[in-house]
Amino acid sequence: MITVENLTKSFPGKQNPVLALRDVSLEVGAGSLYGVVGPGKSGKSTLARVVALQEKPDRGTVRLDGLNTAGLDGRRLREVRRQLAVLDANQPLHAERTAAGNVAAPLEQLGVEGPQRRSRVGRLLDLAGLTQRAAQRPSELTEGQRRRVAIGRALAAGPAVLLADDPTAGIDADEAGAVLTVLDRARAELGVTILLTTQDASVVRRVCDDVAVLDSGRVVEHGSVLDLLASPGSRTAETLLPAIDTPRAQSARYDRFADVVLVGFAAVGALLPEAGSRFGVDLATIGGGLTRVGDTPVARFRVGVNGKQADSALAWIADRGAHVTHPIEGPKSVAA
């Protein structure tokens, strides 16, 4: 468990200090994959360095499994830092070493014996999907493969926490997907707690359990990704859910229309047809679409409803966990 309490961090500026973090608080559950998303210079990398104990905050506290890290120094600080690994996309691999040699480097520094070291390296290369690339040097690998080697290197010493600072920056979608798969496997198979920072909201949709949205050094929204997707006015929902663009003339064909967010296989697959059948209404999808958050299907549809019980059908859908909102514009719009 990582607990961040009221962190503030500033850096010297030309005239006044530059505030990188402003009273940031969040909780990262043990074994979770927590995303921190925001634009460039929003404070994401600073937060990762402070949690990794590489930077000291001006104010506030970082607790690791309840341990207040503020007063640590010397040997105890070094011991705690060994439980924290940082994956930095800008940190190069050793050019003269193979992929296996790069993963092995931290273990050599720790004096791990040869058989144990080789076993650990083999497991991590398998985790990274790079067993067949073990003997290749960084120059023979793609950028995405080098990122996966770097993940293996960061995990070599068996840290409890991995800080992954913008791990997919600058690589194409396929390679980014492979990098995210490795991080997800590390969480699932090794039990590593991962705090991931990114500018790309789609990264959150693919692998994160929880998210904090950081803007100008402040947390403006945080919580479970799935909960935020169903929250009215959520920035996470607006960023991750399919856009709705329905001409007004099309909406005018229906007695009622509404925007509906559905989460989960049962809701996405059956809730709308069942409402139509139960209330004897014609219910059509006239906008939006379907996406996935991890393995969970999530839909945002604009639905049009014709029939005397149109309002009852929409209310019934809402009562079963869907988030239903009625756009202001258009005919006969009412709030359920």
Short mmCIF file of the C-alpha atoms (twelve columns), coordinates in Angstrom:
data_MODEL
# 
_entry.id   MODEL 
# 
loop_
_atom_site.group_PDB 
_atom_site.id 
_atom_site.type_symbol 
_atom_site.label_atom_id 
_atom_site.label_alt_id 
_atom_site.label_comp_id 
_atom_site.label_asym_id 
_atom_site.label_seq_id 
_atom_site.Cartn_x 
_atom_site.Cartn_y 
_atom_site.Cartn_z 
_atom_site.pdbx_PDB_model_num 
ATOM 1   C CA . MET A 1   0.000   0.000   0.000   1 
ATOM 2   C CA . ILE A 2   1.257   3.449   -0.991  1 
ATOM 3   C CA . THR A 3   -0.347  6.374   0.808   1 
ATOM 4   C CA . VAL A 4   0.410   9.895   -0.380  1 
ATOM 5   C CA . GLU A 5   -0.784  12.616  1.970   1 
ATOM 6   C CA . ASN A 6   -0.910  16.316  1.060   1 
ATOM 7   C CA . LEU A 7   2.288   16.351  -1.008  1 
ATOM 8   C CA . THR A 8   3.587   19.712  -2.133  1 
ATOM 9   C CA . LYS A 9   6.812   20.031  -4.124  1 
ATOM 10  C CA . SER A 10  8.375   23.111  -5.671  1 
ATOM 11  C CA . PHE A 11  11.498  23.884  -7.669  1 
ATOM 12  C CA . PRO A 12  13.432  27.155  -7.966  1 
ATOM 13  C CA . GLY A 13  12.242  29.435  -10.760 1 
ATOM 14  C CA . LYS A 14  13.705  32.556  -12.364 1 
ATOM 15  C CA . GLN A 15  11.612  34.817  -10.143 1 
ATOM 16  C CA . ASN A 16  9.334   32.636  -8.010  1 
ATOM 17  C CA . PRO A 17  9.329   28.937  -7.076  1 
ATOM 18  C CA . VAL A 18  7.577   26.640  -9.549  1 
ATOM 19  C CA . LEU A 19  4.978   24.448  -7.846  1 
ATOM 20  C CA . ALA A 20  5.099   20.977  -9.389  1 
ATOM 21  C CA . LEU A 21  2.775   19.295  -6.865  1 
ATOM 22  C CA . ARG A 22  0.015   21.022  -4.923  1 
ATOM 23  C CA . ASP A 23  -1.445  19.192  -1.925  1 
ATOM 24  C CA . VAL A 24  -1.607  15.814  -3.701  1 
ATOM 25  C CA . SER A 25  -3.215  12.893  -1.857  1 
ATOM 26  C CA . LEU A 26  -3.948  9.387   -3.148  1 
ATOM 27  C CA . GLU A 27  -3.898  5.729   -2.104  1 
ATOM 28  C CA . VAL A 28  -2.459  2.898   -4.191  1 
ATOM 29  C CA . GLY A 29  -3.615  -0.531  -3.062  1 
ATOM 30  C CA . ALA A 30  -1.109  -3.364  -2.715  1 
ATOM 31  C CA . GLY A 31  -0.856  -5.341  -5.947  1 
ATOM 32  C CA . SER A 32  -2.804  -2.797  -7.996  1 
ATOM 33  C CA . LEU A 33  -1.924  -1.002  -11.211 1 
ATOM 34  C CA . TYR A 34  -2.657  2.656   -10.531 1 
ATOM 35  C CA . GLY A 35  -2.566  5.223   -13.315 1 
ATOM 36  C CA . VAL A 36  -1.732  8.903   -12.973 1 
ATOM 37  C CA . VAL A 37  -2.755  10.682  -16.156 1 
ATOM 38  C CA . GLY A 38  -2.284  14.280  -17.188 1 
ATOM 39  C CA . PRO A 39  -0.731  16.563  -19.778 1 
ATOM 40  C CA . GLY A 40  2.954   17.399  -19.961 1 
ATOM 41  C CA . LYS A 41  4.288   19.376  -16.965 1 
ATOM 42  C CA . SER A 42  1.289   18.424  -14.830 1 
ATOM 43  C CA . GLY A 43  3.553   16.976  -12.124 1 
ATOM 44  C CA . LYS A 44  3.387   13.263  -12.988 1 
ATOM 45  C CA . SER A 45  7.146   12.603  -13.142 1 
ATOM 46  C CA . THR A 46  7.734   14.651  -9.995  1 
ATOM 47  C CA . LEU A 47  5.146   12.566  -8.176  1 
ATOM 48  C CA . ALA A 48  6.848   9.346   -9.333  1 
ATOM 49  C CA . ARG A 49  10.259  10.585  -8.109  1 
ATOM 50  C CA . VAL A 50  8.877   11.650  -4.733  1 
ATOM 51  C CA . VAL A 51  7.130   8.293   -4.218  1 
ATOM 52  C CA . ALA A 52  10.385  6.561   -5.238  1 
ATOM 53  C CA . LEU A 53  12.176  8.579   -2.524  1 
ATOM 54  C CA . GLN A 54  14.399  10.223  -5.140  1 
ATOM 55  C CA . GLU A 55  13.018  13.669  -4.298  1 
ATOM 56  C CA . LYS A 56  11.957  15.097  -0.950  1 
ATOM 57  C CA . PRO A 57  8.660   16.983  -0.827  1 
ATOM 58  C CA . ASP A 58  8.369   20.470  0.646   1 
ATOM 59  C CA . ARG A 59  5.424   19.260  2.684   1 
ATOM 60  C CA . GLY A 60  3.399   16.101  3.019   1 
ATOM 61  C CA . THR A 61  4.065   12.423  3.582   1 
ATOM 62  C CA . VAL A 62  4.658   9.240   1.612   1 
ATOM 63  C CA . ARG A 63  3.809   6.061   3.523   1 
ATOM 64  C CA . LEU A 64  4.785   2.597   2.292   1 
ATOM 65  C CA . ASP A 65  2.742   -0.100  4.022   1 
ATOM 66  C CA . GLY A 66  2.161   2.395   6.830   1 
ATOM 67  C CA . LEU A 67  5.834   3.359   7.184   1 
ATOM 68  C CA . ASN A 68  6.347   7.120   7.193   1 
ATOM 69  C CA . THR A 69  9.328   7.634   4.884   1 
ATOM 70  C CA . ALA A 70  9.902   11.277  5.844   1 
ATOM 71  C CA . GLY A 71  12.359  10.527  8.626   1 
ATOM 72  C CA . LEU A 72  14.364  7.806   6.904   1 
ATOM 73  C CA . ASP A 73  18.050  8.278   6.239   1 
ATOM 74  C CA . GLY A 74  21.256  6.319   5.910   1 
ATOM 75  C CA . ARG A 75  21.016  2.536   5.946   1 
ATOM 76  C CA . ARG A 76  17.269  2.409   6.580   1 
ATOM 77  C CA . LEU A 77  16.582  4.700   3.614   1 
ATOM 78  C CA . ARG A 78  18.722  2.492   1.355   1 
ATOM 79  C CA . GLU A 79  16.856  -0.598  2.528   1 
ATOM 80  C CA . VAL A 80  13.470  0.925   1.742   1 
ATOM 81  C CA . ARG A 81  14.654  2.232   -1.633  1 
ATOM 82  C CA . ARG A 82  15.553  -1.339  -2.623  1 
ATOM 83  C CA . GLN A 83  11.842  -2.128  -2.468  1 
ATOM 84  C CA . LEU A 84  11.166  0.592   -5.028  1 
ATOM 85  C CA . ALA A 85  12.119  0.386   -8.690  1 
ATOM 86  C CA . VAL A 86  11.812  3.146   -11.260 1 
ATOM 87  C CA . LEU A 87  11.236  2.510   -14.942 1 
ATOM 88  C CA . ASP A 88  12.382  5.589   -16.829 1 
ATOM 89  C CA . ALA A 89  11.917  5.537   -20.615 1 
ATOM 90  C CA . ASN A 90  14.891  7.893   -20.979 1 
ATOM 91  C CA . GLN A 91  17.362  5.672   -19.105 1 
ATOM 92  C CA . PRO A 92  19.391  3.755   -21.715 1 
ATOM 93  C CA . LEU A 93  20.313  0.089   -21.594 1 
ATOM 94  C CA . HIS A 94  23.957  -1.010  -21.540 1 
ATOM 95  C CA . ALA A 95  24.810  -1.042  -25.247 1 
ATOM 96  C CA . GLU A 96  27.572  -3.645  -24.906 1 
ATOM 97  C CA . ARG A 97  25.375  -6.124  -23.011 1 
ATOM 98  C CA . THR A 98  22.762  -8.505  -24.385 1 
ATOM 99  C CA . ALA A 99  19.135  -8.339  -23.345 1 
ATOM 100 C CA . ALA A 100 19.836  -11.051 -20.762 1 
ATOM 101 C CA . GLY A 101 22.938  -9.208  -19.596 1 
ATOM 102 C CA . ASN A 102 20.987  -6.006  -19.037 1 
ATOM 103 C CA . VAL A 103 18.389  -7.803  -16.941 1 
ATOM 104 C CA . ALA A 104 21.170  -9.545  -15.008 1 
ATOM 105 C CA . ALA A 105 23.118  -6.354  -14.204 1 
ATOM 106 C CA . PRO A 106 21.257  -5.446  -10.963 1 
ATOM 107 C CA . LEU A 107 21.569  -9.028  -9.739  1 
ATOM 108 C CA . GLU A 108 25.319  -8.989  -10.355 1 
ATOM 109 C CA . GLN A 109 25.593  -5.802  -8.316  1 
ATOM 110 C CA . LEU A 110 23.767  -7.532  -5.470  1 
ATOM 111 C CA . GLY A 111 26.110  -10.525 -5.671  1 
ATOM 112 C CA . VAL A 112 23.408  -13.046 -6.586  1 
ATOM 113 C CA . GLU A 113 24.908  -16.469 -7.377  1 
ATOM 114 C CA . GLY A 114 25.095  -17.653 -11.000 1 
ATOM 115 C CA . PRO A 115 22.375  -20.372 -11.026 1 
ATOM 116 C CA . GLN A 116 19.911  -18.217 -9.095  1 
ATOM 117 C CA . ARG A 117 20.729  -15.223 -11.274 1 
ATOM 118 C CA . ARG A 118 20.209  -17.159 -14.510 1 
ATOM 119 C CA . SER A 119 16.892  -18.531 -13.260 1 
ATOM 120 C CA . ARG A 120 15.640  -15.050 -12.355 1 
ATOM 121 C CA . VAL A 121 16.749  -13.573 -15.675 1 
ATOM 122 C CA . GLY A 122 15.067  -16.390 -17.585 1 
ATOM 123 C CA . ARG A 123 11.794  -15.837 -15.776 1 
ATOM 124 C CA . LEU A 124 11.839  -12.109 -16.414 1 
ATOM 125 C CA . LEU A 125 12.677  -12.498 -20.095 1 
ATOM 126 C CA . ASP A 126 9.759   -14.900 -20.391 1 
ATOM 127 C CA . LEU A 127 7.525   -12.393 -18.614 1 
ATOM 128 C CA . ALA A 128 8.652   -9.742  -21.107 1 
ATOM 129 C CA . GLY A 129 8.094   -12.041 -24.094 1 
ATOM 130 C CA . LEU A 130 11.768  -11.792 -25.012 1 
ATOM 131 C CA . THR A 131 13.153  -15.286 -24.415 1 
ATOM 132 C CA . GLN A 132 14.083  -15.575 -28.093 1 
ATOM 133 C CA . ARG A 133 15.853  -12.202 -27.945 1 
ATOM 134 C CA . ALA A 134 18.008  -12.982 -24.909 1 
ATOM 135 C CA . ALA A 135 21.316  -12.949 -26.818 1 
ATOM 136 C CA . GLN A 136 20.599  -9.788  -28.808 1 
ATOM 137 C CA . ARG A 137 22.037  -6.384  -27.968 1 
ATOM 138 C CA . PRO A 138 19.918  -3.244  -27.637 1 
ATOM 139 C CA . SER A 139 20.874  -2.035  -31.112 1 
ATOM 140 C CA . GLU A 140 19.285  -5.189  -32.559 1 
ATOM 141 C CA . LEU A 141 15.973  -4.625  -30.785 1 
ATOM 142 C CA . THR A 142 13.047  -2.342  -31.514 1 
ATOM 143 C CA . GLU A 143 12.317  0.526   -29.141 1 
ATOM 144 C CA . GLY A 144 9.365   -1.352  -27.697 1 
ATOM 145 C CA . GLN A 145 11.523  -4.426  -27.075 1 
ATOM 146 C CA . ARG A 146 14.118  -2.237  -25.355 1 
ATOM 147 C CA . ARG A 147 11.375  -0.901  -23.076 1 
ATOM 148 C CA . ARG A 148 10.457  -4.464  -22.161 1 
ATOM 149 C CA . VAL A 149 14.092  -5.268  -21.384 1 
ATOM 150 C CA . ALA A 150 14.121  -2.193  -19.153 1 
ATOM 151 C CA . ILE A 151 11.067  -3.514  -17.306 1 
ATOM 152 C CA . GLY A 152 12.883  -6.810  -16.736 1 
ATOM 153 C CA . ARG A 153 15.917  -4.921  -15.446 1 
ATOM 154 C CA . ALA A 154 13.751  -2.832  -13.097 1 
ATOM 155 C CA . LEU A 155 12.105  -5.978  -11.712 1 
ATOM 156 C CA . ALA A 156 15.305  -8.027  -11.402 1 
ATOM 157 C CA . ALA A 157 15.956  -7.311  -7.722  1 
ATOM 158 C CA . GLY A 158 12.373  -8.190  -6.771  1 
ATOM 159 C CA . PRO A 159 10.967  -4.785  -5.778  1 
ATOM 160 C CA . ALA A 160 7.562   -4.510  -4.134  1 
ATOM 161 C CA . VAL A 161 6.729   -1.319  -6.046  1 
ATOM 162 C CA . LEU A 162 7.460   -0.279  -9.626  1 
ATOM 163 C CA . LEU A 163 7.170   3.380   -10.657 1 
ATOM 164 C CA . ALA A 164 6.654   3.353   -14.422 1 
ATOM 165 C CA . ASP A 165 7.113   6.911   -15.682 1 
ATOM 166 C CA . ASP A 166 5.434   7.290   -19.099 1 
ATOM 167 C CA . PRO A 167 6.462   3.770   -20.237 1 
ATOM 168 C CA . THR A 168 4.805   3.966   -23.672 1 
ATOM 169 C CA . ALA A 169 5.953   7.448   -24.692 1 
ATOM 170 C CA . GLY A 170 7.192   7.675   -28.273 1 
ATOM 171 C CA . ILE A 171 6.388   4.141   -29.438 1 
ATOM 172 C CA . ASP A 172 3.666   2.927   -31.785 1 
ATOM 173 C CA . ALA A 173 0.396   1.372   -30.648 1 
ATOM 174 C CA . ASP A 174 1.401   -2.270  -31.152 1 
ATOM 175 C CA . GLU A 175 4.652   -1.904  -29.225 1 
ATOM 176 C CA . ALA A 176 2.907   0.140   -26.541 1 
ATOM 177 C CA . GLY A 177 0.396   -2.665  -26.155 1 
ATOM 178 C CA . ALA A 178 3.208   -5.192  -25.648 1 
ATOM 179 C CA . VAL A 179 4.799   -2.976  -22.979 1 
ATOM 180 C CA . LEU A 180 1.486   -2.649  -21.138 1 
ATOM 181 C CA . THR A 181 0.959   -6.414  -21.297 1 
ATOM 182 C CA . VAL A 182 4.310   -6.931  -19.543 1 
ATOM 183 C CA . LEU A 183 3.365   -4.463  -16.807 1 
ATOM 184 C CA . ASP A 184 0.001   -6.151  -16.352 1 
ATOM 185 C CA . ARG A 185 1.705   -9.564  -16.112 1 
ATOM 186 C CA . ALA A 186 4.184   -8.206  -13.573 1 
ATOM 187 C CA . ARG A 187 1.292   -7.075  -11.399 1 
ATOM 188 C CA . ALA A 188 -0.622  -10.349 -11.810 1 
ATOM 189 C CA . GLU A 189 2.242   -12.870 -11.672 1 
ATOM 190 C CA . LEU A 190 4.796   -11.180 -9.418  1 
ATOM 191 C CA . GLY A 191 2.424   -9.254  -7.173  1 
ATOM 192 C CA . VAL A 192 4.211   -5.974  -7.866  1 
ATOM 193 C CA . THR A 193 2.344   -2.765  -7.062  1 
ATOM 194 C CA . ILE A 194 2.638   -0.448  -10.071 1 
ATOM 195 C CA . LEU A 195 2.199   3.323   -10.165 1 
ATOM 196 C CA . LEU A 196 2.116   4.307   -13.830 1 
ATOM 197 C CA . THR A 197 2.228   7.858   -15.160 1 
ATOM 198 C CA . THR A 198 1.133   8.705   -18.677 1 
ATOM 199 C CA . GLN A 199 -0.174  11.437  -20.960 1 
ATOM 200 C CA . ASP A 200 -2.167  8.829   -22.914 1 
ATOM 201 C CA . ALA A 201 -5.577  8.149   -21.402 1 
ATOM 202 C CA . SER A 202 -5.944  4.964   -23.490 1 
ATOM 203 C CA . VAL A 203 -3.191  3.429   -21.325 1 
ATOM 204 C CA . VAL A 204 -5.493  3.810   -18.324 1 
ATOM 205 C CA . ARG A 205 -8.347  2.155   -20.206 1 
ATOM 206 C CA . ARG A 206 -6.204  -0.858  -21.106 1 
ATOM 207 C CA . VAL A 207 -4.523  -1.801  -17.823 1 
ATOM 208 C CA . CYS A 208 -5.291  0.406   -14.809 1 
ATOM 209 C CA . ASP A 209 -7.577  -0.464  -11.900 1 
ATOM 210 C CA . ASP A 210 -7.641  3.061   -10.479 1 
ATOM 211 C CA . VAL A 211 -6.701  6.476   -11.797 1 
ATOM 212 C CA . ALA A 212 -5.855  9.963   -10.632 1 
ATOM 213 C CA . VAL A 213 -6.117  12.862  -13.073 1 
ATOM 214 C CA . LEU A 214 -3.366  15.401  -12.450 1 
ATOM 215 C CA . ASP A 215 -3.537  18.938  -13.809 1 
ATOM 216 C CA . SER A 216 -1.138  21.759  -12.907 1 
ATOM 217 C CA . GLY A 217 0.128   19.751  -9.960  1 
ATOM 218 C CA . ARG A 218 -3.323  19.086  -8.468  1 
ATOM 219 C CA . VAL A 219 -5.391  15.900  -8.370  1 
ATOM 220 C CA . VAL A 220 -8.659  16.954  -9.988  1 
ATOM 221 C CA . GLU A 221 -10.257 13.498  -10.025 1 
ATOM 222 C CA . HIS A 222 -9.436  10.054  -8.666  1 
ATOM 223 C CA . GLY A 223 -11.032 6.674   -8.054  1 
ATOM 224 C CA . SER A 224 -11.818 3.350   -9.684  1 
ATOM 225 C CA . VAL A 225 -11.715 3.649   -13.471 1 
ATOM 226 C CA . LEU A 226 -15.033 1.811   -13.854 1 
ATOM 227 C CA . ASP A 227 -16.714 3.967   -11.189 1 
ATOM 228 C CA . LEU A 228 -15.509 7.180   -12.808 1 
ATOM 229 C CA . LEU A 229 -16.794 6.077   -16.204 1 
ATOM 230 C CA . ALA A 230 -20.301 5.997   -14.782 1 
ATOM 231 C CA . SER A 231 -19.980 9.337   -12.971 1 
ATOM 232 C CA . PRO A 232 -21.697 12.394  -14.485 1 
ATOM 233 C CA . GLY A 233 -19.227 15.062  -15.525 1 
ATOM 234 C CA . SER A 234 -16.204 12.830  -14.986 1 
ATOM 235 C CA . ARG A 235 -13.136 13.858  -16.995 1 
ATOM 236 C CA . THR A 236 -12.160 10.204  -17.148 1 
ATOM 237 C CA . ALA A 237 -15.498 9.319   -18.726 1 
ATOM 238 C CA . GLU A 238 -15.294 12.134  -21.258 1 
ATOM 239 C CA . THR A 239 -11.792 11.049  -22.245 1 
ATOM 240 C CA . LEU A 240 -12.262 7.281   -22.369 1 
ATOM 241 C CA . LEU A 241 -15.843 6.668   -23.451 1 
ATOM 242 C CA . PRO A 242 -16.886 6.635   -27.125 1 
ATOM 243 C CA . ALA A 243 -17.959 10.049  -28.394 1 
ATOM 244 C CA . ILE A 244 -21.600 10.710  -29.214 1 
ATOM 245 C CA . ASP A 245 -22.403 12.768  -32.295 1 
ATOM 246 C CA . THR A 246 -26.042 12.437  -33.270 1 
ATOM 247 C CA . PRO A 247 -27.780 14.919  -35.598 1 
ATOM 248 C CA . ARG A 248 -30.725 16.686  -33.932 1 
ATOM 249 C CA . ALA A 249 -33.016 15.576  -36.742 1 
ATOM 250 C CA . GLN A 250 -32.309 11.950  -35.934 1 
ATOM 251 C CA . SER A 251 -33.104 12.422  -32.227 1 
ATOM 252 C CA . ALA A 252 -36.353 14.210  -33.192 1 
ATOM 253 C CA . ARG A 253 -37.796 10.938  -34.512 1 
ATOM 254 C CA . TYR A 254 -38.184 9.577   -30.962 1 
ATOM 255 C CA . ASP A 255 -40.512 10.268  -28.058 1 
ATOM 256 C CA . ARG A 256 -37.527 10.246  -25.714 1 
ATOM 257 C CA . PHE A 257 -33.777 9.987   -26.113 1 
ATOM 258 C CA . ALA A 258 -31.036 9.581   -23.536 1 
ATOM 259 C CA . ASP A 259 -27.342 8.845   -23.146 1 
ATOM 260 C CA . VAL A 260 -26.744 5.538   -21.387 1 
ATOM 261 C CA . VAL A 261 -23.462 4.185   -19.929 1 
ATOM 262 C CA . LEU A 262 -23.417 0.403   -19.484 1 
ATOM 263 C CA . VAL A 263 -20.644 -1.473  -17.649 1 
ATOM 264 C CA . GLY A 264 -20.087 -5.234  -17.821 1 
ATOM 265 C CA . PHE A 265 -21.022 -8.117  -20.081 1 
ATOM 266 C CA . ALA A 266 -24.575 -8.551  -18.778 1 
ATOM 267 C CA . ALA A 267 -25.459 -4.855  -18.976 1 
ATOM 268 C CA . VAL A 268 -23.947 -4.287  -22.414 1 
ATOM 269 C CA . GLY A 269 -25.415 -7.453  -23.899 1 
ATOM 270 C CA . ALA A 270 -28.904 -7.617  -22.470 1 
ATOM 271 C CA . LEU A 271 -30.143 -4.545  -20.599 1 
ATOM 272 C CA . LEU A 272 -31.412 -2.476  -23.532 1 
ATOM 273 C CA . PRO A 273 -33.197 -5.320  -25.383 1 
ATOM 274 C CA . GLU A 274 -34.796 -6.468  -22.115 1 
ATOM 275 C CA . ALA A 275 -36.077 -2.958  -21.409 1 
ATOM 276 C CA . GLY A 276 -37.628 -2.771  -24.868 1 
ATOM 277 C CA . SER A 277 -39.365 -6.111  -24.442 1 
ATOM 278 C CA . ARG A 278 -40.487 -5.533  -20.849 1 
ATOM 279 C CA . PHE A 279 -42.117 -2.143  -21.508 1 
ATOM 280 C CA . GLY A 280 -43.287 -2.690  -25.080 1 
ATOM 281 C CA . VAL A 281 -41.258 0.180   -26.524 1 
ATOM 282 C CA . ASP A 282 -39.129 0.536   -29.612 1 
ATOM 283 C CA . LEU A 283 -35.599 1.259   -28.415 1 
ATOM 284 C CA . ALA A 284 -32.815 2.047   -30.901 1 
ATOM 285 C CA . THR A 285 -29.141 2.894   -30.569 1 
ATOM 286 C CA . ILE A 286 -28.601 6.136   -32.504 1 
ATOM 287 C CA . GLY A 287 -25.062 7.131   -31.402 1 
ATOM 288 C CA . GLY A 288 -22.023 6.239   -29.338 1 
ATOM 289 C CA . GLY A 289 -20.234 2.922   -29.249 1 
ATOM 290 C CA . LEU A 290 -18.483 0.193   -27.290 1 
ATOM 291 C CA . THR A 291 -15.005 0.051   -25.749 1 
ATOM 292 C CA . ARG A 292 -13.156 -2.044  -23.160 1 
ATOM 293 C CA . VAL A 293 -11.609 -1.176  -19.822 1 
ATOM 294 C CA . GLY A 294 -9.195  -4.014  -19.196 1 
ATOM 295 C CA . ASP A 295 -11.362 -7.083  -19.803 1 
ATOM 296 C CA . THR A 296 -14.636 -5.312  -19.032 1 
ATOM 297 C CA . PRO A 297 -16.859 -4.080  -21.890 1 
ATOM 298 C CA . VAL A 298 -18.158 -0.541  -21.422 1 
ATOM 299 C CA . ALA A 299 -20.643 1.174   -23.724 1 
ATOM 300 C CA . ARG A 300 -21.911 4.705   -24.064 1 
ATOM 301 C CA . PHE A 301 -24.932 4.849   -26.338 1 
ATOM 302 C CA . ARG A 302 -27.439 7.491   -27.254 1 
ATOM 303 C CA . VAL A 303 -30.723 5.639   -27.373 1 
ATOM 304 C CA . GLY A 304 -34.003 6.731   -28.888 1 
ATOM 305 C CA . VAL A 305 -37.249 5.356   -27.428 1 
ATOM 306 C CA . ASN A 306 -40.767 5.362   -28.914 1 
ATOM 307 C CA . GLY A 307 -43.766 4.203   -26.936 1 
ATOM 308 C CA . LYS A 308 -46.091 5.173   -24.079 1 
ATOM 309 C CA . GLN A 309 -43.749 3.709   -21.460 1 
ATOM 310 C CA . ALA A 310 -40.562 5.306   -22.770 1 
ATOM 311 C CA . ASP A 311 -39.882 7.088   -19.467 1 
ATOM 312 C CA . SER A 312 -40.526 3.919   -17.476 1 
ATOM 313 C CA . ALA A 313 -38.136 1.947   -19.684 1 
ATOM 314 C CA . LEU A 314 -35.341 4.469   -19.160 1 
ATOM 315 C CA . ALA A 315 -35.988 4.599   -15.411 1 
ATOM 316 C CA . TRP A 316 -35.868 0.791   -15.247 1 
ATOM 317 C CA . ILE A 317 -32.502 0.807   -17.063 1 
ATOM 318 C CA . ALA A 318 -31.160 3.341   -14.537 1 
ATOM 319 C CA . ASP A 319 -32.461 1.280   -11.608 1 
ATOM 320 C CA . ARG A 320 -30.341 -1.639  -12.807 1 
ATOM 321 C CA . GLY A 321 -27.062 0.202   -12.538 1 
ATOM 322 C CA . ALA A 322 -26.799 2.009   -15.851 1 
ATOM 323 C CA . HIS A 323 -26.015 5.709   -15.825 1 
ATOM 324 C CA . VAL A 324 -28.747 7.517   -17.752 1 
ATOM 325 C CA . THR A 325 -28.666 11.214  -18.657 1 
ATOM 326 C CA . HIS A 326 -30.989 13.232  -20.847 1 
ATOM 327 C CA . PRO A 327 -29.358 15.806  -23.133 1 
ATOM 328 C CA . ILE A 328 -30.818 19.296  -22.838 1 
ATOM 329 C CA . GLU A 329 -31.413 19.816  -26.529 1 
ATOM 330 C CA . GLY A 330 -34.002 17.942  -28.533 1 
ATOM 331 C CA . PRO A 331 -37.685 17.060  -28.260 1 
ATOM 332 C CA . LYS A 332 -39.477 16.010  -25.080 1 
ATOM 333 C CA . SER A 333 -36.289 15.762  -23.014 1 
ATOM 334 C CA . VAL A 334 -36.956 15.056  -19.352 1 
ATOM 335 C CA . ALA A 335 -34.873 13.887  -16.419 1 
ATOM 336 C CA . ALA A 336 -35.396 10.341  -15.247 1 
# 
